[in-house]
Amino acid sequence: VVTVWGHGTEGFVEKEEGILVSAGYDDGEPMSYAEFKILGPDSDIPFQKGRTDRNGRFMFRPDQKGLWQIIVSDGMGHRLALDREIFNVKGDIQAATSGKKGAPKTDRFQGIIMGVSIILGVFGIVYGWKARSH
């Protein structure tokens, strides 16, 4: 006869207030299913890790006051880093409003011109170096 002790599970679905994070690209496309991690104040251990939903969003509920760091990465070189100051965690969460903080935003046309200029510059240097060595 074998005696096995186990435990069951239980869960709750409740309406709760928290911090909503939306991550997207500069063309308006959401960062769907991108990895995120949240670091609490003065901590190197992630408070929460996961993936954004298909709309590039996720929520968390901070459990202490201070500066929280939110990092979202799509695994293809795009990274978004946000800071959020939390002032109160009892009852309603009070947080400082924050803007977007990613790579500096440039006009798409300006970015294309800059990319083409860099490519032409590299080819010009290579061509000049080869012409000089003959």
PDB file of C-alpha atoms in Angstrom:
ATOM      1  CA  VAL A   1       0.000   0.000   0.000  1.00  0.00           C
ATOM      2  CA  VAL A   2       1.403   3.391  -1.018  1.00  0.00           C
ATOM      3  CA  THR A   3       0.177   6.582   0.596  1.00  0.00           C
ATOM      4  CA  VAL A   4       0.473   9.676  -1.525  1.00  0.00           C
ATOM      5  CA  TRP A   5      -0.052  13.173  -0.191  1.00  0.00           C
ATOM      6  CA  GLY A   6      -0.727  15.877  -2.671  1.00  0.00           C
ATOM      7  CA  HIS A   7      -2.299  19.249  -2.955  1.00  0.00           C
ATOM      8  CA  GLY A   8      -4.785  20.805  -5.267  1.00  0.00           C
ATOM      9  CA  THR A   9      -4.846  24.156  -6.922  1.00  0.00           C
ATOM     10  CA  GLU A  10      -7.068  27.152  -6.761  1.00  0.00           C
ATOM     11  CA  GLY A  11      -7.121  30.526  -8.430  1.00  0.00           C
ATOM     12  CA  PHE A  12      -9.073  33.717  -8.700  1.00  0.00           C
ATOM     13  CA  VAL A  13      -9.952  36.097 -11.484  1.00  0.00           C
ATOM     14  CA  GLU A  14     -10.504  39.573 -10.123  1.00  0.00           C
ATOM     15  CA  LYS A  15     -10.575  43.125 -11.340  1.00  0.00           C
ATOM     16  CA  GLU A  16      -7.447  44.783 -10.016  1.00  0.00           C
ATOM     17  CA  GLU A  17      -5.612  48.017 -10.715  1.00  0.00           C
ATOM     18  CA  GLY A  18      -2.074  47.916 -11.969  1.00  0.00           C
ATOM     19  CA  ILE A  19       0.409  49.476 -14.338  1.00  0.00           C
ATOM     20  CA  LEU A  20      -0.350  48.970 -18.030  1.00  0.00           C
ATOM     21  CA  VAL A  21       2.680  48.907 -20.319  1.00  0.00           C
ATOM     22  CA  SER A  22       2.293  49.292 -24.097  1.00  0.00           C
ATOM     23  CA  ALA A  23       5.271  48.590 -26.338  1.00  0.00           C
ATOM     24  CA  GLY A  24       5.413  49.310 -30.048  1.00  0.00           C
ATOM     25  CA  TYR A  25       7.559  50.366 -32.946  1.00  0.00           C
ATOM     26  CA  ASP A  26       7.820  53.897 -34.294  1.00  0.00           C
ATOM     27  CA  ASP A  27       5.541  53.024 -37.235  1.00  0.00           C
ATOM     28  CA  GLY A  28       2.670  52.197 -34.858  1.00  0.00           C
ATOM     29  CA  GLU A  29       3.030  48.406 -35.037  1.00  0.00           C
ATOM     30  CA  PRO A  30       2.775  46.742 -31.593  1.00  0.00           C
ATOM     31  CA  MET A  31       5.702  44.731 -30.229  1.00  0.00           C
ATOM     32  CA  SER A  32       3.621  41.549 -30.251  1.00  0.00           C
ATOM     33  CA  TYR A  33       4.842  38.672 -28.054  1.00  0.00           C
ATOM     34  CA  ALA A  34       8.079  40.473 -27.180  1.00  0.00           C
ATOM     35  CA  GLU A  35       9.899  39.425 -24.013  1.00  0.00           C
ATOM     36  CA  PHE A  36       9.751  41.750 -21.041  1.00  0.00           C
ATOM     37  CA  LYS A  37      11.223  41.903 -17.583  1.00  0.00           C
ATOM     38  CA  ILE A  38      10.472  44.205 -14.704  1.00  0.00           C
ATOM     39  CA  LEU A  39      13.033  45.115 -12.055  1.00  0.00           C
ATOM     40  CA  GLY A  40      11.844  46.503  -8.737  1.00  0.00           C
ATOM     41  CA  PRO A  41      13.595  49.290  -6.854  1.00  0.00           C
ATOM     42  CA  ASP A  42      17.241  48.489  -6.040  1.00  0.00           C
ATOM     43  CA  SER A  43      16.930  44.913  -7.335  1.00  0.00           C
ATOM     44  CA  ASP A  44      18.779  42.947  -9.989  1.00  0.00           C
ATOM     45  CA  ILE A  45      16.368  40.007  -9.691  1.00  0.00           C
ATOM     46  CA  PRO A  46      13.360  40.322 -12.010  1.00  0.00           C
ATOM     47  CA  PHE A  47      10.074  41.004 -10.244  1.00  0.00           C
ATOM     48  CA  GLN A  48       8.208  39.679 -13.276  1.00  0.00           C
ATOM     49  CA  LYS A  49       9.133  38.228 -16.668  1.00  0.00           C
ATOM     50  CA  GLY A  50       6.983  37.262 -19.612  1.00  0.00           C
ATOM     51  CA  ARG A  51       5.788  38.224 -23.058  1.00  0.00           C
ATOM     52  CA  THR A  52       3.584  41.024 -24.290  1.00  0.00           C
ATOM     53  CA  ASP A  53       0.203  40.116 -25.750  1.00  0.00           C
ATOM     54  CA  ARG A  54      -0.530  40.407 -29.481  1.00  0.00           C
ATOM     55  CA  ASN A  55      -1.197  44.125 -28.967  1.00  0.00           C
ATOM     56  CA  GLY A  56       2.215  44.692 -27.339  1.00  0.00           C
ATOM     57  CA  ARG A  57       0.735  45.147 -23.837  1.00  0.00           C
ATOM     58  CA  PHE A  58       1.047  43.661 -20.360  1.00  0.00           C
ATOM     59  CA  MET A  59       0.203  44.681 -16.803  1.00  0.00           C
ATOM     60  CA  PHE A  60       1.907  44.387 -13.449  1.00  0.00           C
ATOM     61  CA  ARG A  61       1.099  45.381  -9.891  1.00  0.00           C
ATOM     62  CA  PRO A  62       4.097  46.788  -8.004  1.00  0.00           C
ATOM     63  CA  ASP A  63       4.408  45.819  -4.358  1.00  0.00           C
ATOM     64  CA  GLN A  64       6.700  48.612  -3.158  1.00  0.00           C
ATOM     65  CA  LYS A  65       7.443  52.289  -3.706  1.00  0.00           C
ATOM     66  CA  GLY A  66      10.393  53.443  -5.739  1.00  0.00           C
ATOM     67  CA  LEU A  67      11.791  53.458  -9.258  1.00  0.00           C
ATOM     68  CA  TRP A  68      10.801  50.433 -11.350  1.00  0.00           C
ATOM     69  CA  GLN A  69      12.586  49.476 -14.579  1.00  0.00           C
ATOM     70  CA  ILE A  70      10.694  47.914 -17.477  1.00  0.00           C
ATOM     71  CA  ILE A  71      12.651  46.365 -20.343  1.00  0.00           C
ATOM     72  CA  VAL A  72      11.003  45.011 -23.509  1.00  0.00           C
ATOM     73  CA  SER A  73      12.990  43.240 -26.235  1.00  0.00           C
ATOM     74  CA  ASP A  74      11.745  41.602 -29.426  1.00  0.00           C
ATOM     75  CA  GLY A  75      14.820  39.387 -29.928  1.00  0.00           C
ATOM     76  CA  MET A  76      15.641  41.118 -33.245  1.00  0.00           C
ATOM     77  CA  GLY A  77      17.609  44.056 -31.859  1.00  0.00           C
ATOM     78  CA  HIS A  78      14.730  46.320 -30.840  1.00  0.00           C
ATOM     79  CA  ARG A  79      14.771  47.230 -27.154  1.00  0.00           C
ATOM     80  CA  LEU A  80      12.559  49.526 -25.116  1.00  0.00           C
ATOM     81  CA  ALA A  81      13.596  50.635 -21.609  1.00  0.00           C
ATOM     82  CA  LEU A  82      11.158  52.531 -19.415  1.00  0.00           C
ATOM     83  CA  ASP A  83      11.385  53.794 -15.832  1.00  0.00           C
ATOM     84  CA  ARG A  84       8.337  54.317 -13.652  1.00  0.00           C
ATOM     85  CA  GLU A  85       8.310  55.973 -10.219  1.00  0.00           C
ATOM     86  CA  ILE A  86       5.743  54.414  -7.873  1.00  0.00           C
ATOM     87  CA  PHE A  87       4.643  56.580  -4.939  1.00  0.00           C
ATOM     88  CA  ASN A  88       1.949  54.481  -3.255  1.00  0.00           C
ATOM     89  CA  VAL A  89       1.115  50.786  -3.406  1.00  0.00           C
ATOM     90  CA  LYS A  90      -1.687  50.638  -0.820  1.00  0.00           C
ATOM     91  CA  GLY A  91      -5.160  50.887  -2.337  1.00  0.00           C
ATOM     92  CA  ASP A  92      -4.897  52.747  -5.609  1.00  0.00           C
ATOM     93  CA  ILE A  93      -1.456  52.659  -7.173  1.00  0.00           C
ATOM     94  CA  GLN A  94      -0.073  56.153  -7.654  1.00  0.00           C
ATOM     95  CA  ALA A  95       2.649  56.496 -10.223  1.00  0.00           C
ATOM     96  CA  ALA A  96       4.386  59.325 -11.997  1.00  0.00           C
ATOM     97  CA  THR A  97       3.350  59.691 -15.590  1.00  0.00           C
ATOM     98  CA  SER A  98       6.088  58.769 -17.972  1.00  0.00           C
ATOM     99  CA  GLY A  99       6.737  59.131 -21.645  1.00  0.00           C
ATOM    100  CA  LYS A 100       8.299  56.784 -24.092  1.00  0.00           C
ATOM    101  CA  LYS A 101      11.974  56.019 -23.735  1.00  0.00           C
ATOM    102  CA  GLY A 102      13.493  53.992 -26.528  1.00  0.00           C
ATOM    103  CA  ALA A 103      15.942  54.715 -29.234  1.00  0.00           C
ATOM    104  CA  PRO A 104      15.854  58.376 -30.232  1.00  0.00           C
ATOM    105  CA  LYS A 105      13.004  58.816 -32.676  1.00  0.00           C
ATOM    106  CA  THR A 106      13.906  60.017 -36.142  1.00  0.00           C
ATOM    107  CA  ASP A 107      11.758  60.648 -39.142  1.00  0.00           C
ATOM    108  CA  ARG A 108      11.517  57.490 -41.269  1.00  0.00           C
ATOM    109  CA  PHE A 109      12.679  59.332 -44.418  1.00  0.00           C
ATOM    110  CA  GLN A 110      15.619  60.782 -42.489  1.00  0.00           C
ATOM    111  CA  GLY A 111      16.543  57.268 -41.319  1.00  0.00           C
ATOM    112  CA  ILE A 112      16.468  55.908 -44.864  1.00  0.00           C
ATOM    113  CA  ILE A 113      18.668  58.747 -46.127  1.00  0.00           C
ATOM    114  CA  MET A 114      21.099  58.184 -43.266  1.00  0.00           C
ATOM    115  CA  GLY A 115      21.267  54.420 -43.981  1.00  0.00           C
ATOM    116  CA  VAL A 116      21.888  54.916 -47.689  1.00  0.00           C
ATOM    117  CA  SER A 117      24.561  57.539 -46.910  1.00  0.00           C
ATOM    118  CA  ILE A 118      26.401  55.140 -44.615  1.00  0.00           C
ATOM    119  CA  ILE A 119      26.322  52.360 -47.217  1.00  0.00           C
ATOM    120  CA  LEU A 120      27.567  54.699 -49.977  1.00  0.00           C
ATOM    121  CA  GLY A 121      30.269  56.042 -47.659  1.00  0.00           C
ATOM    122  CA  VAL A 122      31.562  52.542 -46.885  1.00  0.00           C
ATOM    123  CA  PHE A 123      31.628  51.629 -50.587  1.00  0.00           C
ATOM    124  CA  GLY A 124      33.409  54.918 -51.353  1.00  0.00           C
ATOM    125  CA  ILE A 125      36.119  54.178 -48.796  1.00  0.00           C
ATOM    126  CA  VAL A 126      36.598  50.614 -50.095  1.00  0.00           C
ATOM    127  CA  TYR A 127      36.681  51.787 -53.729  1.00  0.00           C
ATOM    128  CA  GLY A 128      39.144  54.571 -52.919  1.00  0.00           C
ATOM    129  CA  TRP A 129      41.399  52.188 -51.002  1.00  0.00           C
ATOM    130  CA  LYS A 130      41.387  49.643 -53.844  1.00  0.00           C
ATOM    131  CA  ALA A 131      42.044  52.340 -56.494  1.00  0.00           C
ATOM    132  CA  ARG A 132      44.939  53.702 -54.450  1.00  0.00           C
ATOM    133  CA  SER A 133      46.638  50.321 -54.050  1.00  0.00           C
ATOM    134  CA  HIS A 134      46.761  49.693 -57.866  1.00  0.00           C
TER     135      HIS A 134
END
